[in-house]
XYZ file of C-alpha atoms in Angstrom:
536
model
C 0.000 0.000 0.000
C 1.588 3.263 -1.082
C 1.756 6.583 0.794
C -1.035 8.173 -1.286
C -3.456 5.378 -0.409
C -2.614 5.665 3.295
C -3.264 9.451 3.159
C -6.682 8.940 1.561
C -7.658 6.346 4.188
C -6.540 8.687 7.011
C -8.526 11.583 5.563
C -11.639 9.450 5.183
C -11.312 8.200 8.758
C -10.947 11.758 10.104
C -13.976 12.968 8.141
C -16.037 10.054 9.427
C -15.033 10.873 12.981
C -15.962 14.548 12.580
C -19.261 13.648 10.928
C -20.087 11.198 13.685
C -19.311 13.820 16.352
C -21.498 16.335 14.554
C -24.370 13.863 14.436
C -24.050 13.136 18.153
C -23.694 16.804 19.175
C -26.284 18.401 16.879
C -29.134 19.998 18.887
C -32.333 18.023 19.161
C -35.149 20.094 17.594
C -37.687 18.501 19.937
C -35.596 19.353 22.991
C -35.065 22.983 21.991
C -38.544 23.617 20.678
C -36.919 24.473 17.352
C -36.656 28.125 18.445
C -33.639 30.431 18.344
C -32.370 31.998 21.537
C -33.127 35.721 21.876
C -30.410 38.097 20.749
C -28.287 39.722 23.422
C -28.395 43.514 23.749
C -24.861 44.860 24.044
C -23.612 48.455 24.282
C -22.918 50.134 20.955
C -19.284 50.930 20.296
C -19.678 53.974 18.059
C -22.266 56.745 17.710
C -22.558 59.683 15.299
C -24.573 62.847 15.960
C -25.170 65.957 13.859
C -26.136 69.412 15.161
C -27.508 72.022 12.714
C -26.210 75.619 12.707
C -28.169 77.217 15.580
C -29.016 80.697 14.307
C -28.125 83.512 11.961
C -29.049 86.179 14.526
C -26.274 88.254 16.050
C -28.335 88.225 19.257
C -28.276 84.432 19.564
C -26.641 82.700 22.523
C -26.240 78.949 22.128
C -25.383 76.269 24.682
C -24.348 72.706 23.788
C -24.660 69.999 26.427
C -23.283 66.480 26.015
C -24.010 63.432 28.171
C -23.406 59.683 28.062
C -25.162 57.534 30.680
C -22.996 55.013 32.507
C -23.777 51.735 30.726
C -23.016 48.290 32.088
C -20.744 46.300 29.791
C -19.366 49.320 27.918
C -15.668 49.525 27.092
C -13.243 51.188 29.483
C -11.711 53.426 26.822
C -13.104 55.835 24.271
C -13.863 59.488 23.598
C -16.543 61.836 22.322
C -16.169 65.145 20.513
C -18.067 67.698 18.458
C -16.313 69.449 15.583
C -17.383 72.199 13.229
C -18.801 71.226 9.840
C -18.222 73.364 6.756
C -20.704 75.205 4.564
C -21.386 72.910 1.617
C -19.546 73.839 -1.565
C -20.036 70.562 -3.428
C -19.827 70.729 -7.188
C -20.793 68.424 -10.079
C -17.781 66.188 -9.537
C -18.750 65.703 -5.898
C -22.289 64.804 -6.910
C -20.998 62.200 -9.342
C -18.736 60.813 -6.612
C -21.745 60.550 -4.311
C -23.772 58.663 -6.916
C -20.844 56.327 -7.561
C -20.611 55.660 -3.830
C -24.290 54.838 -3.439
C -23.707 51.129 -3.755
C -20.977 51.195 -1.154
C -23.191 53.050 1.336
C -25.959 50.461 1.021
C -23.670 47.642 2.132
C -22.525 49.257 5.374
C -23.511 47.436 8.577
C -22.475 46.595 12.060
C -19.324 44.745 12.955
C -19.805 42.925 16.243
C -21.369 45.503 18.506
C -20.234 48.516 16.484
C -23.828 49.685 16.141
C -24.658 53.380 15.872
C -27.712 55.485 16.368
C -27.949 56.148 12.648
C -30.573 53.557 11.713
C -34.202 53.510 12.713
C -33.846 50.129 14.379
C -30.650 50.971 16.191
C -29.377 47.564 15.007
C -27.846 48.251 11.631
C -25.562 51.188 12.171
C -22.828 52.468 9.968
C -19.502 50.685 9.833
C -17.412 52.131 12.624
C -14.195 51.769 10.618
C -15.192 53.050 7.232
C -16.853 56.428 7.928
C -13.756 58.355 8.943
C -15.380 61.570 7.871
C -17.543 61.699 10.981
C -14.554 62.884 12.978
C -14.620 66.201 11.181
C -11.687 68.469 10.520
C -8.823 67.259 12.711
C -6.965 70.502 12.121
C -9.194 72.353 14.622
C -9.864 71.779 18.291
C -13.225 70.169 19.074
C -16.040 72.503 20.098
C -16.910 70.162 22.946
C -15.169 67.052 24.319
C -16.690 65.480 27.483
C -14.343 64.018 30.056
C -16.264 61.023 31.393
C -19.631 59.207 31.150
C -22.164 60.019 33.850
C -21.290 63.710 33.992
C -22.657 66.255 31.482
C -20.308 68.630 29.688
C -21.304 72.013 28.308
C -20.009 74.720 25.986
C -21.301 78.109 24.807
C -21.066 80.094 21.601
C -22.561 83.480 20.702
C -23.687 85.274 17.546
C -24.978 84.150 14.203
C -21.822 82.549 12.824
C -21.946 79.309 14.831
C -21.436 76.344 12.471
C -23.143 72.995 12.246
C -21.376 70.332 14.287
C -20.380 66.768 13.449
C -20.005 64.551 16.492
C -18.600 61.081 17.108
C -18.358 58.987 20.247
C -16.744 55.592 20.619
C -16.008 53.077 23.346
C -17.469 53.971 26.738
C -18.834 57.303 25.460
C -20.933 55.771 22.660
C -23.899 54.028 24.396
C -26.744 56.533 24.662
C -24.625 59.588 23.808
C -26.964 62.589 23.655
C -26.275 66.227 22.746
C -28.715 69.104 23.242
C -28.432 72.410 21.381
C -30.355 75.266 23.049
C -30.406 78.825 21.689
C -31.866 82.018 23.126
C -32.671 84.750 20.617
C -33.464 88.070 22.290
C -35.373 89.746 19.455
C -36.349 89.522 15.805
C -37.845 86.716 13.739
C -37.808 83.522 15.754
C -37.126 85.296 19.049
C -37.413 83.102 22.113
C -36.010 79.701 23.047
C -35.009 77.226 20.329
C -33.903 73.708 21.205
C -33.045 70.550 19.314
C -31.558 67.178 20.139
C -28.689 66.553 17.739
C -29.675 63.745 15.387
C -28.080 60.619 13.993
C -27.499 60.445 10.232
C -30.208 58.632 8.285
C -31.706 58.291 4.803
C -35.304 59.516 5.225
C -37.095 62.142 7.333
C -40.707 63.413 7.619
C -41.489 66.930 8.907
C -45.237 67.684 9.115
C -45.810 71.202 10.447
C -43.423 73.231 8.292
C -44.649 76.237 6.288
C -44.006 78.409 3.242
C -46.291 81.172 4.519
C -45.105 84.786 4.212
C -44.844 85.150 8.012
C -42.658 82.071 8.329
C -38.978 81.611 7.535
C -38.469 77.848 7.527
C -35.171 76.205 6.664
C -34.409 72.520 6.333
C -30.802 71.979 7.408
C -28.929 69.025 5.887
C -25.599 67.949 7.395
C -23.377 65.294 5.830
C -20.834 63.524 8.099
C -19.355 61.334 5.356
C -16.220 61.449 3.222
C -18.265 61.631 -0.010
C -20.913 64.114 -1.081
C -24.518 63.156 -0.338
C -27.353 63.646 -2.826
C -30.742 64.554 -1.360
C -34.281 65.176 -2.604
C -36.576 67.545 -0.672
C -40.287 67.094 -1.395
C -43.066 69.412 -0.195
C -46.678 68.319 0.300
C -49.442 70.859 0.901
C -53.183 70.786 1.466
C -53.894 69.755 -2.135
C -50.998 67.337 -2.636
C -47.398 67.567 -3.781
C -46.123 71.093 -4.421
C -44.196 71.773 -7.582
C -40.615 72.522 -6.609
C -37.894 74.117 -8.712
C -34.636 72.934 -7.172
C -35.737 70.319 -4.662
C -34.244 67.333 -6.471
C -30.629 66.249 -6.492
C -29.389 68.660 -3.819
C -25.707 67.993 -3.175
C -24.306 68.270 0.343
C -20.512 68.198 0.395
C -18.408 65.957 2.653
C -18.358 67.034 6.325
C -20.575 69.953 5.349
C -24.006 71.450 5.948
C -26.549 72.926 3.559
C -29.437 75.185 4.735
C -32.378 75.333 2.318
C -35.063 78.002 2.642
C -38.342 76.207 1.897
C -39.961 79.233 0.286
C -37.262 79.172 -2.412
C -38.312 75.668 -3.477
C -41.854 76.644 -4.482
C -43.890 79.695 -5.418
C -46.902 78.497 -3.420
C -47.472 80.033 0.021
C -49.094 77.512 2.330
C -49.596 77.636 6.085
C -49.042 73.907 6.628
C -46.584 71.833 4.644
C -45.083 68.379 5.124
C -41.403 68.146 4.193
C -40.091 64.774 3.033
C -36.304 64.410 2.888
C -35.040 61.417 0.889
C -31.320 60.695 0.615
C -30.318 59.135 -2.702
C -26.741 58.433 -1.692
C -24.903 58.775 1.594
C -26.602 59.687 4.841
C -27.394 63.059 6.401
C -28.808 64.614 9.520
C -31.897 66.754 8.939
C -33.933 69.227 11.003
C -36.331 72.061 10.171
C -35.891 75.476 11.788
C -39.318 77.134 11.833
C -39.173 80.877 12.544
C -42.242 83.122 12.763
C -42.221 86.897 12.506
C -44.709 87.263 15.383
C -44.831 83.941 17.233
C -41.162 83.215 17.872
C -39.876 79.900 16.629
C -38.265 76.577 17.362
C -36.796 73.483 15.762
C -39.163 70.964 14.215
C -37.674 67.500 14.682
C -38.616 64.616 12.409
C -41.767 62.636 13.121
C -41.447 58.945 13.842
C -41.857 56.645 10.826
C -45.344 56.519 9.254
C -47.600 54.354 11.429
C -51.275 53.625 11.987
C -51.201 54.872 15.591
C -49.172 57.804 16.898
C -48.444 59.481 20.239
C -47.426 63.145 20.557
C -46.296 63.442 24.181
C -46.011 66.370 26.569
C -48.192 69.277 25.456
C -47.574 71.993 28.097
C -50.476 72.402 30.508
C -50.557 76.177 29.929
C -50.742 75.901 26.130
C -53.057 78.557 24.706
C -53.324 77.043 21.209
C -52.566 73.636 19.699
C -52.545 72.975 15.950
C -52.335 69.370 14.740
C -50.777 68.693 11.319
C -50.902 65.210 9.758
C -49.941 63.627 6.448
C -50.735 60.220 4.897
C -47.917 59.229 2.502
C -49.565 56.088 1.108
C -52.348 55.487 -1.422
C -55.200 55.322 1.117
C -56.948 57.950 3.216
C -56.563 57.721 6.983
C -59.406 58.124 9.475
C -58.040 58.841 12.928
C -59.595 58.952 16.371
C -58.207 61.973 18.268
C -57.862 61.653 22.044
C -56.037 63.500 24.805
C -54.243 61.498 27.482
C -54.842 63.726 30.514
C -53.874 63.175 34.175
C -57.249 61.488 34.719
C -57.360 59.348 31.564
C -58.128 59.402 27.852
C -60.687 62.004 26.781
C -62.032 63.059 23.385
C -61.867 66.778 22.489
C -65.351 68.149 21.920
C -65.993 68.699 18.223
C -62.677 67.135 17.204
C -63.406 63.460 17.775
C -61.968 62.290 14.443
C -59.627 63.530 11.734
C -59.657 62.462 8.094
C -56.287 62.693 6.354
C -56.490 62.347 2.590
C -53.775 60.446 0.785
C -50.839 62.623 -0.237
C -52.309 65.766 1.351
C -51.343 67.691 4.475
C -54.276 68.150 6.850
C -54.332 70.602 9.756
C -56.852 71.265 12.515
C -56.884 73.798 15.376
C -57.533 72.168 18.759
C -57.521 75.412 20.769
C -56.460 75.413 24.426
C -56.705 71.652 24.445
C -55.033 70.881 27.781
C -56.990 73.443 29.870
C -54.378 73.712 32.587
C -53.479 70.019 32.827
C -50.663 67.935 31.377
C -51.612 66.164 28.168
C -50.502 64.100 25.191
C -52.267 63.511 21.891
C -53.054 59.896 20.994
C -54.042 59.181 17.390
C -55.496 55.754 16.554
C -57.285 54.403 13.448
C -61.085 54.333 13.515
C -61.124 51.309 11.198
C -58.177 49.892 9.241
C -54.740 51.238 10.075
C -53.235 53.589 7.485
C -49.680 54.919 8.045
C -49.487 58.642 8.857
C -46.971 61.139 10.242
C -47.937 64.028 12.507
C -46.787 66.945 14.644
C -48.356 69.738 16.665
C -47.458 73.404 16.923
C -48.005 74.681 20.454
C -48.384 78.298 21.539
C -47.920 79.730 25.025
C -48.771 83.270 26.076
C -51.281 85.824 24.800
C -51.336 88.635 22.238
C -47.890 89.909 21.283
C -46.263 87.897 24.086
C -46.652 84.516 22.454
C -44.047 81.884 21.687
C -44.237 78.655 19.665
C -42.740 75.178 19.776
C -43.307 71.858 18.017
C -43.922 68.303 19.187
C -43.636 65.546 16.541
C -45.079 62.061 16.887
C -42.527 60.124 18.919
C -41.099 56.649 19.284
C -41.515 54.955 22.697
C -38.876 55.417 25.381
C -37.900 51.776 24.835
C -35.016 50.571 26.998
C -33.804 54.018 28.072
C -34.184 57.642 27.033
C -31.822 60.520 27.825
C -32.479 64.252 28.185
C -29.742 66.844 28.715
C -29.502 70.557 29.462
C -32.038 70.455 32.314
C -32.165 73.205 34.939
C -33.259 73.149 38.588
C -36.177 75.386 37.635
C -37.829 75.590 34.249
C -37.692 71.872 33.356
C -40.802 69.711 32.978
C -40.734 65.971 32.201
C -44.014 64.625 30.810
C -44.640 60.882 30.561
C -47.650 59.079 29.109
C -48.674 55.411 29.049
C -51.579 55.172 26.573
C -51.863 51.358 26.548
C -51.602 50.359 30.218
C -50.179 51.202 33.619
C -46.390 51.524 33.589
C -43.547 52.047 36.038
C -40.462 54.125 35.226
C -37.217 54.982 36.943
C -35.948 58.549 36.509
C -32.332 59.355 37.348
C -30.889 62.849 37.587
C -27.157 63.008 36.908
C -24.567 65.135 38.596
C -24.528 68.731 37.387
C -22.071 70.172 34.909
C -20.349 71.986 37.784
C -21.157 69.702 40.698
C -23.839 67.723 42.498
C -24.787 64.187 43.513
C -27.031 61.980 41.305
C -30.543 61.147 42.520
C -33.274 58.810 41.290
C -36.960 58.067 41.860
C -39.460 55.488 40.593
C -42.932 56.519 39.396
C -46.155 54.808 38.349
C -47.989 56.133 35.275
C -51.623 55.010 35.226
C -53.097 53.605 32.021
C -54.203 56.238 29.520
C -52.775 59.168 31.493
C -50.062 61.804 31.148
C -48.151 62.961 34.199
C -45.775 65.874 34.704
C -43.110 64.263 36.889
C -41.932 65.898 40.110
C -38.291 65.523 39.136
C -35.486 64.370 41.368
C -32.856 67.120 41.496
C -29.200 66.320 42.267
C -28.102 67.284 45.763
C -25.837 70.326 45.648
C -26.629 70.908 41.973
C -24.452 73.383 40.119
C -25.058 73.999 36.433
C -27.380 71.857 34.319
C -27.983 68.133 34.593
C -29.113 65.136 32.552
C -32.113 62.856 33.023
C -32.390 59.193 32.094
C -35.763 57.461 31.928
C -35.830 53.657 32.221
C -39.132 51.748 32.015
C -39.515 49.106 34.733
C -42.415 47.335 33.000
C -43.261 46.089 29.503
C -45.957 48.706 28.872
C -44.888 51.268 26.226
C -44.295 54.764 27.572
C -43.691 58.027 25.702
C -41.995 61.120 27.079
C -40.929 64.684 26.348
C -39.001 67.390 28.145
C -39.967 71.084 28.159
C -37.513 73.892 28.957
C -38.994 77.285 29.831
C -37.635 80.784 30.338
C -39.098 84.284 30.518
C -37.627 87.092 28.444
C -39.387 90.497 28.457
C -42.659 88.829 29.540
C -42.506 86.379 26.606
C -43.006 82.789 27.852
C -40.169 81.284 25.856
C -40.044 77.482 25.703
C -38.865 74.484 23.704
C -39.946 70.823 23.739
C -37.943 67.717 22.842
C -39.421 64.216 22.671
C -37.441 61.428 24.366
C -37.290 58.238 22.291
C -34.974 55.328 23.043
C -31.371 56.591 23.143
C -30.226 53.457 21.258
C -27.467 52.741 23.703
C -27.568 49.026 22.950
C -27.628 46.932 19.795
C -29.109 43.447 19.387
C -26.421 40.848 18.663
C -27.737 37.341 17.814
C -26.151 34.541 19.820
C -24.040 32.234 17.629
C -22.693 28.787 18.507
C -20.487 26.332 16.648
C -22.650 23.731 14.892
C -20.703 20.955 13.104
C -23.914 19.468 11.739
C -23.414 21.665 8.684
C -20.763 19.136 7.601
C -23.565 16.625 6.960
C -25.228 18.831 4.354
């Protein structure tokens, strides 16, 4: 018997042994129930955030506040920083580069637990190694660089030349990283308090509640964190359907750059209520609408949650003097919605506004007046018959006559595992929580202050169908502003928002931010070695 024959026999024997072991060790479907084990939720390792340019007013004073909650299982190392973006100067070559890169962008995904907050699921983030552009211009010092998780960091900038910011956090700073941008404008169009939570890059955004009216100056701000130019379409939908736009298609946003677009320059039609749809052809961008009124102040309009049959718009201030609901149905069917207010005592139906019909492709608006009547409240929209996806937001007014100020509340995602709010003050902060589907318990933790203080926490019960303004725990010895984290202690979905208030020359300035899941964790399916594949 020659050496070749012996080698073949040895190989066959080894394969038989491996195959036999695989047969003996393969899981028994009957024993396991033929079900896969639930995916583990692990801390994300990289997060990207984008902050729009805060204001063009020379009277503007802007504060940035950054916070990362302490997350079990996070890495010991890492950093977070915000750097200035540039004004977009992309040309035709950049646009072609962006279109060429479209295929590459679509294949990006997570590596291990390198999830980011960029995707709607929080599970398919951008590749932490490929998007080097998120780090911004390394030739300049960062605008803000926090020192450690669990303690908020803050920075100020004045005037109308403040740039958009591109932020990245990795390692221990990544899970749940949240940045708040708050601007006070003393006078002029949009005067008052303007606040926005810096957003993760994405590929689609809905903004019901914008306007092209003569009294409004609304901009959609697009910020691109990537190394290649992004190509974006901006669509406008009014009361009669899609508005004809002149330059809304194929807008190029250069690498690491921002592009502000005045909505009234996209169309000749003046309409009080418009839904803005931002669709990214290639790359990913952050998007937010700055809605400024000549008489009613202004604020940032954040994107509505994805189109859905049922929506919750949490935390309408109890002293609201006017509430205007704006909704849009992007599909082919009309939506019939039941309108209810989750009050401190339960779900009630506004008199004369029991239902709302939203025609397909058309923006519908209705005035709900002083809906809350001195009590905390949240709007709950549910289908009267079959569910039809819609997006929605409300514009809220506080004050009377010339001393009025406006803010916006979009339909929100649930708090989920944990939500984070930053830039809170000892006075002038209201946390509103609603549980429209059942009684829920939540834990609220107040962090140390930016300049000192000891964290504090409390647990609360939110009764089914109600909205409660929480009596917040305040850090002992608080100095500066602090962060709040909200963690549900039950399976019942809860929705939340935070309102900041201030008074400037008798104008009740305020801003509202919804508090969806901070996407601090990413689902990672459990994988085990299974040699039974050798039998196939």
